[in-house]
Short mmCIF file of C-alpha atoms and ligand atoms in Angstrom, two decimals:
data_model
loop_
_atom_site.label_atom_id
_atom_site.label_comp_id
_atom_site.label_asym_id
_atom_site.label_seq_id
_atom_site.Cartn_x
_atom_site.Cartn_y
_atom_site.Cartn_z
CA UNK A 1 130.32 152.21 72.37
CA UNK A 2 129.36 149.32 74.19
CA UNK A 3 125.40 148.63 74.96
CA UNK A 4 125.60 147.66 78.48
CA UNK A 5 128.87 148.16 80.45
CA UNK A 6 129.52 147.32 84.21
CA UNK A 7 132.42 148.78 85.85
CA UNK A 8 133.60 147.65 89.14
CA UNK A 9 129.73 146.63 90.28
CA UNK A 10 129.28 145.36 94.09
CA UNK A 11 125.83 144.49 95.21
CA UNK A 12 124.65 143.42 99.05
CA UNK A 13 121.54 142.88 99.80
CA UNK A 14 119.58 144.38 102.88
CA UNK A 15 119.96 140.86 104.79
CA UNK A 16 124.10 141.91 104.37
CA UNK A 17 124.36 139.12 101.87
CA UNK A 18 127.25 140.00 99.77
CA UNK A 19 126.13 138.83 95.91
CA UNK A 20 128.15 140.98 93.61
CA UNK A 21 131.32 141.91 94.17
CA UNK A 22 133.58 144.07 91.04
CA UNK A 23 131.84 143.19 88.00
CA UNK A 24 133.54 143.84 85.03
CA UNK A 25 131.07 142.95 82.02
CA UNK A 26 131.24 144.85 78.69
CA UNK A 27 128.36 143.86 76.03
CA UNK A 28 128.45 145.10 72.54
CA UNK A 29 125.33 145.43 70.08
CA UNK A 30 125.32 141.94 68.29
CA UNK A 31 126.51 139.46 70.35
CA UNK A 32 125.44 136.65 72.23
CA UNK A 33 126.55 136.15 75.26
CA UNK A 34 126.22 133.46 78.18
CA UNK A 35 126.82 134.24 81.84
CA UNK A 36 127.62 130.76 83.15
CA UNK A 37 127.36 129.84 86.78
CA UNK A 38 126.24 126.89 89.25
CA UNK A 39 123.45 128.10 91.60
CA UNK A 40 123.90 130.49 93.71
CA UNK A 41 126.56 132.42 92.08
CA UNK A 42 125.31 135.76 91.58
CA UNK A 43 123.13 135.26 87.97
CA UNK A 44 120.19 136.70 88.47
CA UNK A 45 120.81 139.30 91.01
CA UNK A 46 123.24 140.68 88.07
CA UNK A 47 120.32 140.38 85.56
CA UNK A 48 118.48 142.82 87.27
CA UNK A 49 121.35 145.20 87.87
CA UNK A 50 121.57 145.23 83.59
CA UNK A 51 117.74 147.24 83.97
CA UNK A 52 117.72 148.87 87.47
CA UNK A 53 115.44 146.70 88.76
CA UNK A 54 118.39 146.55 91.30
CA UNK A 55 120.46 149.36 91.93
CA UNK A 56 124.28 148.68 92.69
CA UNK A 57 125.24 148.70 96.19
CA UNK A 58 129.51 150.44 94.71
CA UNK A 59 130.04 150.76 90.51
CA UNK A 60 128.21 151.65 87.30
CA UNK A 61 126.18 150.40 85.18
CA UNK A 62 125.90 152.04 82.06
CA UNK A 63 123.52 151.53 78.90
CA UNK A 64 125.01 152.88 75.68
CA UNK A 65 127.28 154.43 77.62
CA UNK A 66 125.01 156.53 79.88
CA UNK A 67 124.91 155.23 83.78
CA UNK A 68 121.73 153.81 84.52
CA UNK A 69 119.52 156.33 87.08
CA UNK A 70 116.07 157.23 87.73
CA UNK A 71 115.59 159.76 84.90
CA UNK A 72 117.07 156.76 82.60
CA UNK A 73 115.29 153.80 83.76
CA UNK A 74 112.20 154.00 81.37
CA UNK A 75 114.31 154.37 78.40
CA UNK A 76 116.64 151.60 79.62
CA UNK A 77 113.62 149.28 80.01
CA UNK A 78 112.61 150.12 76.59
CA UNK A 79 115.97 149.15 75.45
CA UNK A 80 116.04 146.08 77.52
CA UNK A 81 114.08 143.57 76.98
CA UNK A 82 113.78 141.12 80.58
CA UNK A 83 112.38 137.38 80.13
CA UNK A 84 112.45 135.81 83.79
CA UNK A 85 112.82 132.12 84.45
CA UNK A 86 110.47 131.66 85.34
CA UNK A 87 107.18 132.50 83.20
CA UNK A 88 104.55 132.84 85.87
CA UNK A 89 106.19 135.52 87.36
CA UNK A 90 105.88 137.33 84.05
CA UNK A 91 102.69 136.23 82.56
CA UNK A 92 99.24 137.32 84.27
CA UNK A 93 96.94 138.25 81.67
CA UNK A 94 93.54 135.64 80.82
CA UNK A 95 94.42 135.41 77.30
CA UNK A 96 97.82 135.01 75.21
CA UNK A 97 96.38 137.74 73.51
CA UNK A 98 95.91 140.27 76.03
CA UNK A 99 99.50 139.22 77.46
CA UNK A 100 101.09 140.16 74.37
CA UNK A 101 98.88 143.77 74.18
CA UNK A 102 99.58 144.77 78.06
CA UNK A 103 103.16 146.04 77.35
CA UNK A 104 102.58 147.15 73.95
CA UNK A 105 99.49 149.10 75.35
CA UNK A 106 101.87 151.18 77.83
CA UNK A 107 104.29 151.54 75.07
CA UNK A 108 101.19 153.77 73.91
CA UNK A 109 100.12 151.82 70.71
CA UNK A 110 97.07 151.25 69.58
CA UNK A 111 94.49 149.67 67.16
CA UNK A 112 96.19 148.41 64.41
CA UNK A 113 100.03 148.91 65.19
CA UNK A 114 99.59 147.04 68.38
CA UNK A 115 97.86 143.85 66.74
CA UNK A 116 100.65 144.26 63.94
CA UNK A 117 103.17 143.88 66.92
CA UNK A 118 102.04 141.31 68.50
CA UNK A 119 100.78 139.24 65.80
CA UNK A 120 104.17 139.00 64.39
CA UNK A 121 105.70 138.99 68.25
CA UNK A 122 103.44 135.23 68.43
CA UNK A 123 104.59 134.53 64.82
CA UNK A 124 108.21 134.58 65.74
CA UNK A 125 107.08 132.84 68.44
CA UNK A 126 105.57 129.95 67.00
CA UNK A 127 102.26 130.80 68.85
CA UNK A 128 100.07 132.32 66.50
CA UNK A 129 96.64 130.18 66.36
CA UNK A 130 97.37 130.40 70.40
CA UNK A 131 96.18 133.80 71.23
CA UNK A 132 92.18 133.07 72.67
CA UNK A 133 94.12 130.75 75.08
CA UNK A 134 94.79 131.06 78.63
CA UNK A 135 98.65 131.50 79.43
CA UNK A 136 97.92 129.17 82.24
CA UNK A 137 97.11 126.46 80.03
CA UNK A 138 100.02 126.36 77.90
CA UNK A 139 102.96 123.72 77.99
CA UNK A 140 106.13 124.85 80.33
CA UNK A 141 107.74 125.06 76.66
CA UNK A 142 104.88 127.49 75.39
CA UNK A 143 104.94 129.42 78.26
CA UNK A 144 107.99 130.18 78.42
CA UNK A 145 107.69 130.89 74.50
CA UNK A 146 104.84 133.93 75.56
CA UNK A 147 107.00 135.37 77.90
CA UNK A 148 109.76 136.13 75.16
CA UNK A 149 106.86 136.88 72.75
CA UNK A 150 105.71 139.26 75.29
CA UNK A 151 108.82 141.24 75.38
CA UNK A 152 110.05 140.91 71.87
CA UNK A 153 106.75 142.19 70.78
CA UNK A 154 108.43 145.71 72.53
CA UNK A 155 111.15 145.27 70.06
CA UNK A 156 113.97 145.41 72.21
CA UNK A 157 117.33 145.89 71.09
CA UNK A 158 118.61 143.31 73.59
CA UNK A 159 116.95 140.69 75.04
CA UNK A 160 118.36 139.55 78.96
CA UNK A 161 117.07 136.35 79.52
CA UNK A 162 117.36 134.00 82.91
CA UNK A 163 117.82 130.64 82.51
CA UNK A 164 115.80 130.10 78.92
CA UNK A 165 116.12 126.75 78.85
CA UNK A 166 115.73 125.69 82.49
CA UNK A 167 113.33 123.29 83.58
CA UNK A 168 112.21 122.41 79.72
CA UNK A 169 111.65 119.21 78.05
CA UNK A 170 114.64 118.33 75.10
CA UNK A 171 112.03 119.41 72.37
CA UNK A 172 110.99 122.75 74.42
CA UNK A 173 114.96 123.70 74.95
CA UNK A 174 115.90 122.77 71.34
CA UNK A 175 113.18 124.75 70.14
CA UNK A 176 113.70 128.05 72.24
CA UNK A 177 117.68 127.99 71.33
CA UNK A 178 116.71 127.73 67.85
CA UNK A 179 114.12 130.93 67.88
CA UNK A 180 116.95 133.06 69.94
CA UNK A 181 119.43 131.96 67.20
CA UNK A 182 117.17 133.11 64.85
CA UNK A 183 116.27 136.03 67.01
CA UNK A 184 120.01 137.28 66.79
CA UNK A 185 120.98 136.06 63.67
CA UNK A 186 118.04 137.15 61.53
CA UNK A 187 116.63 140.43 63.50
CA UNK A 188 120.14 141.06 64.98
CA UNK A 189 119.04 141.29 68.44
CA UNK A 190 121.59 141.22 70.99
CA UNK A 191 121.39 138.14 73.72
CA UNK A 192 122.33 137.99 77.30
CA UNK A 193 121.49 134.63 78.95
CA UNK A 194 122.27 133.12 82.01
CA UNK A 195 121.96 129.63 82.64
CA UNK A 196 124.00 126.64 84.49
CA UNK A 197 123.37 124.46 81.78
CA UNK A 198 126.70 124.25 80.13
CA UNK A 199 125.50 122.05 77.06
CA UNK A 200 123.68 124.91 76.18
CA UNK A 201 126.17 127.71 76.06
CA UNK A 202 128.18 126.24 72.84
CA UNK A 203 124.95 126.27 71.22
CA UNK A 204 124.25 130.01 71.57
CA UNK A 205 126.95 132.33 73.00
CA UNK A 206 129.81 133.57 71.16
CA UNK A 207 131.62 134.43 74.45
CA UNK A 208 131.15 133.54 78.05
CA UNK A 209 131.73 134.77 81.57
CA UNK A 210 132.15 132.38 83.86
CA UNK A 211 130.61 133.44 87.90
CA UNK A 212 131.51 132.12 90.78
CA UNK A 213 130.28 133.20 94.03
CA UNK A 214 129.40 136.58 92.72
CA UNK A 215 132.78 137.05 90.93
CA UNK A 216 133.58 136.46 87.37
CA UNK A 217 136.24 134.39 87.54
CA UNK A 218 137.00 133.42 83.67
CA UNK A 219 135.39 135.37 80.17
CA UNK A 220 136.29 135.13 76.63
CA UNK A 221 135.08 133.40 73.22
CA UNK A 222 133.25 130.13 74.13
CA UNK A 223 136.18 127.85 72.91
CA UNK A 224 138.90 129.62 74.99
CA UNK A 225 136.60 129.43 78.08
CA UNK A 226 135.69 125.59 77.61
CA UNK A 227 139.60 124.94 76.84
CA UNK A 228 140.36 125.92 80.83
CA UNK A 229 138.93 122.74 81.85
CA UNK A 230 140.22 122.13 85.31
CA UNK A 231 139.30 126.00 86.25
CA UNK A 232 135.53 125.34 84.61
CA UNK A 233 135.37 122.02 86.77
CA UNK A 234 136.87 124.62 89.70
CA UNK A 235 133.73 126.50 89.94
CA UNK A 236 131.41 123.86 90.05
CA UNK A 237 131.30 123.28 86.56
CA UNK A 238 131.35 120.56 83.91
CA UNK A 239 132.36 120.52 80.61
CA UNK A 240 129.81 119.96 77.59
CA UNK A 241 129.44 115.84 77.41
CA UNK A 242 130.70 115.80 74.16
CA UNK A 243 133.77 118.09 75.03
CA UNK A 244 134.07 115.53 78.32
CA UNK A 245 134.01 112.41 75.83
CA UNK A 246 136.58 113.72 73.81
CA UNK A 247 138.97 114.22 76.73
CA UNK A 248 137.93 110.91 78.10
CA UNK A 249 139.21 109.29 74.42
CA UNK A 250 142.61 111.75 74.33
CA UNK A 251 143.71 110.76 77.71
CA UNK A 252 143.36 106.81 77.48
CA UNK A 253 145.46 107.13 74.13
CA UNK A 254 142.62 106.09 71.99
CA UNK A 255 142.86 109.53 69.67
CA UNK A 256 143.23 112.92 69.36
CA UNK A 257 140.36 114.87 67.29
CA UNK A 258 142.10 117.39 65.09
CA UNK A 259 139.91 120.18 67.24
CA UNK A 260 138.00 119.97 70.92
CA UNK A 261 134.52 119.64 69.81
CA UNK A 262 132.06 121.26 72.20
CA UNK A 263 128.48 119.91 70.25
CA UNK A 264 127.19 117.58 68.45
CA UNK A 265 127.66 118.89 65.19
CA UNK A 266 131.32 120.07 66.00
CA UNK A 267 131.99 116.20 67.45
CA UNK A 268 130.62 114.51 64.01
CA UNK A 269 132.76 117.15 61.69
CA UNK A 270 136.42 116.20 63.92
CA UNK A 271 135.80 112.54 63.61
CA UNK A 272 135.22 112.87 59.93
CA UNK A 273 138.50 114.30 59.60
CA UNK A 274 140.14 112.61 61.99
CA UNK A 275 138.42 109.59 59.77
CA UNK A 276 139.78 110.99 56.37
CA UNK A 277 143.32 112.21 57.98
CA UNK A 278 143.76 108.35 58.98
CA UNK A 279 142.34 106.78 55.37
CA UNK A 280 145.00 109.58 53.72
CA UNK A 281 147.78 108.49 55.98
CA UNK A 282 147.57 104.46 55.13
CA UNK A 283 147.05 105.30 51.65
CA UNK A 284 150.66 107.00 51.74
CA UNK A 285 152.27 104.50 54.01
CA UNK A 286 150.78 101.97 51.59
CA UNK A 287 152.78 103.71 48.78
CA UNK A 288 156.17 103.83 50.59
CA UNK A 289 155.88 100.32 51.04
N1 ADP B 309 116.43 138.73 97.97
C1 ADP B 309 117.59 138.25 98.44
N2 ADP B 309 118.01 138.56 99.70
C2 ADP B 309 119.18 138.08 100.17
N3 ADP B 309 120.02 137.29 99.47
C3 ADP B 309 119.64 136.95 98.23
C4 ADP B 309 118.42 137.40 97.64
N4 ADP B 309 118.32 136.89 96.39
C5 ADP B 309 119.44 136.16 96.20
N5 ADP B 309 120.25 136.19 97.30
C6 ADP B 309 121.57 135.55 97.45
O1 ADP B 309 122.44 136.12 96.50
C7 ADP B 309 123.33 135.12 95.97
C8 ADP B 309 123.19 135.07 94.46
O2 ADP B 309 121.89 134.61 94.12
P1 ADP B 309 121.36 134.61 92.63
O3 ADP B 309 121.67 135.92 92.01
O4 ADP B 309 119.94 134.19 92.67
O5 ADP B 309 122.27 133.48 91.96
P2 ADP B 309 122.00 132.57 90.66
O6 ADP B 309 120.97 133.26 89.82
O7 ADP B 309 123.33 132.48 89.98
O8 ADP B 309 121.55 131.23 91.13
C9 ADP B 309 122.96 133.83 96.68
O9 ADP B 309 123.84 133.68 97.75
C10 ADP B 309 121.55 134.07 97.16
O10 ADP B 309 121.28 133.33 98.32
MG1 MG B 310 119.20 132.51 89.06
#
């Protein structure tokens, strides 16, 4: 059974703005996935469809395959764990402390438990030592750090976050896309992020859907999507530098990496082989010789 399923999903806002229109997403427990899209194209508005913070205008949305209603919602939320882009919508307590307690608080625990939840919540988080501080006075990076502490303390079985890595330094985004990959790979919490960041998506989704002006227009494993390049760049998309670097060097004849890197790390291991491939091919046309 899939954890969050969207069949057919159209959404309009009251103005008559048309933001959704058939959304087709199925998520299963485990992944990570990235919902990729230049501004504008309908991210957000389906973020808050996955919680019923929105209600679809025509379609389902269904969590664990029961369609999301009133008489579902506080279960969903439970189930759902929602970081915002942006942090000060989310944070509003006078202590990192008391941000962290708030939800677990209305979760209904007390005393012990709850400190024991959100002392490891700011452990994962890389903010214990923080919590007599005022969220207002943290970094963009730790803020946005107390948000996710804030919900993960709920223990969520997926976490939906908007834009995670948007408007952070290099350190702040490296370090948040290490903690989710930790996140998912050690606590095995499923991840649903969107972002228009598309050096970031190789680094933390297994598969992507690609939106366009409320449609998704392209979805599949990260390397299949990045492989369309001319329908990425179609939707007012790039691809990853590396990725872009590689075409660049394919296409003026200079060579062909034995696979399309898409990071860093995947760049380096292709020109080491590419590297070894050429040292073993002399070596035998040196012996033919
Ligand atoms: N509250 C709103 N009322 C009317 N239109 C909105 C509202 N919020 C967003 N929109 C419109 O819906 C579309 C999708 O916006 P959004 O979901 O924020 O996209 P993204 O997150 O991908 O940037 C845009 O055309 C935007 O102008
Ligand atoms: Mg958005």
């Amino acid at each position: 059974m899939d954890l969050i399923e969207l069949a057919s999903v159209n959404f309009i806002y009251p103005d008559g703005t048309r933001a959704l229109t058939d959304i087709n997403i199925s998520i299963k427990a485990g992944e990570k996935v990235a919902v990729l899209g230049a501004n504008g194209a309908g991210k957000s508005t389906l973020f808050q469809l996955f919680n019923g913070l929105l209600q679809s205008t025509r379609g389902t949305v269904s969590v664990k395959g029961r369609v999301v209603e009133k008489a579902y919602l506080k279960e969903v939320r439970r189930m759902i764990g929602m970081v915002f882009q942006d942090p000060d919508d989310q944070l509003f307590s006078s202590t990192v402390q008391q941000e962290i307690a708030y939800g677990l608080i209305n979760l209904g625990l007390e005393g012990g438990r709850m400190e024991q939840a959100a002392s490891w919540a700011l452990q994962v988080a890389g903010l214990a030592g923080y919590e007599n501080k005022s969220p207002f006075n943290l970094s963009g990076g730790e803020k946005k750090r107390l948000a996710l502490a804030s919900v993960l303390a709920m223990q969520p079985e997926v976490l939906v976050l908007d834009e995670p890595t948007s408007s952070l330094d290099p350190v702040g985004a490296a370090k948040i896309i290490e903690l989710l990959n930790g996140i998912n790979g050690e606590l095995g919490i499923t991840l649903v992020f969107a972002t228009h960041d598309v050096d970031v998506v190789p680094l933390m989704a297994d598969r992507v859907y690609v939106m366009d002006k409320g449609e998704i227009k392209l979805s599949g494993p990260t390397d299949e999507v990045f492989a369309r390049k001319d329908l990425i760049r179609s939707h007012n998309l790039r691809l990853p530098r590396v990725a872009h670097l590689a075409e660049l060097l394919e296409r003026d004849g200079q060579f062909r990496l034995p696979s399309f890197p898409l990071t860093i790390g995947q760049a380096k291991k292709a020109i080491l082989e590419h590297i070894a491939e050429n040292k073993a091919g002399a070596k035998n046309k040196a012996g033919m010789e």
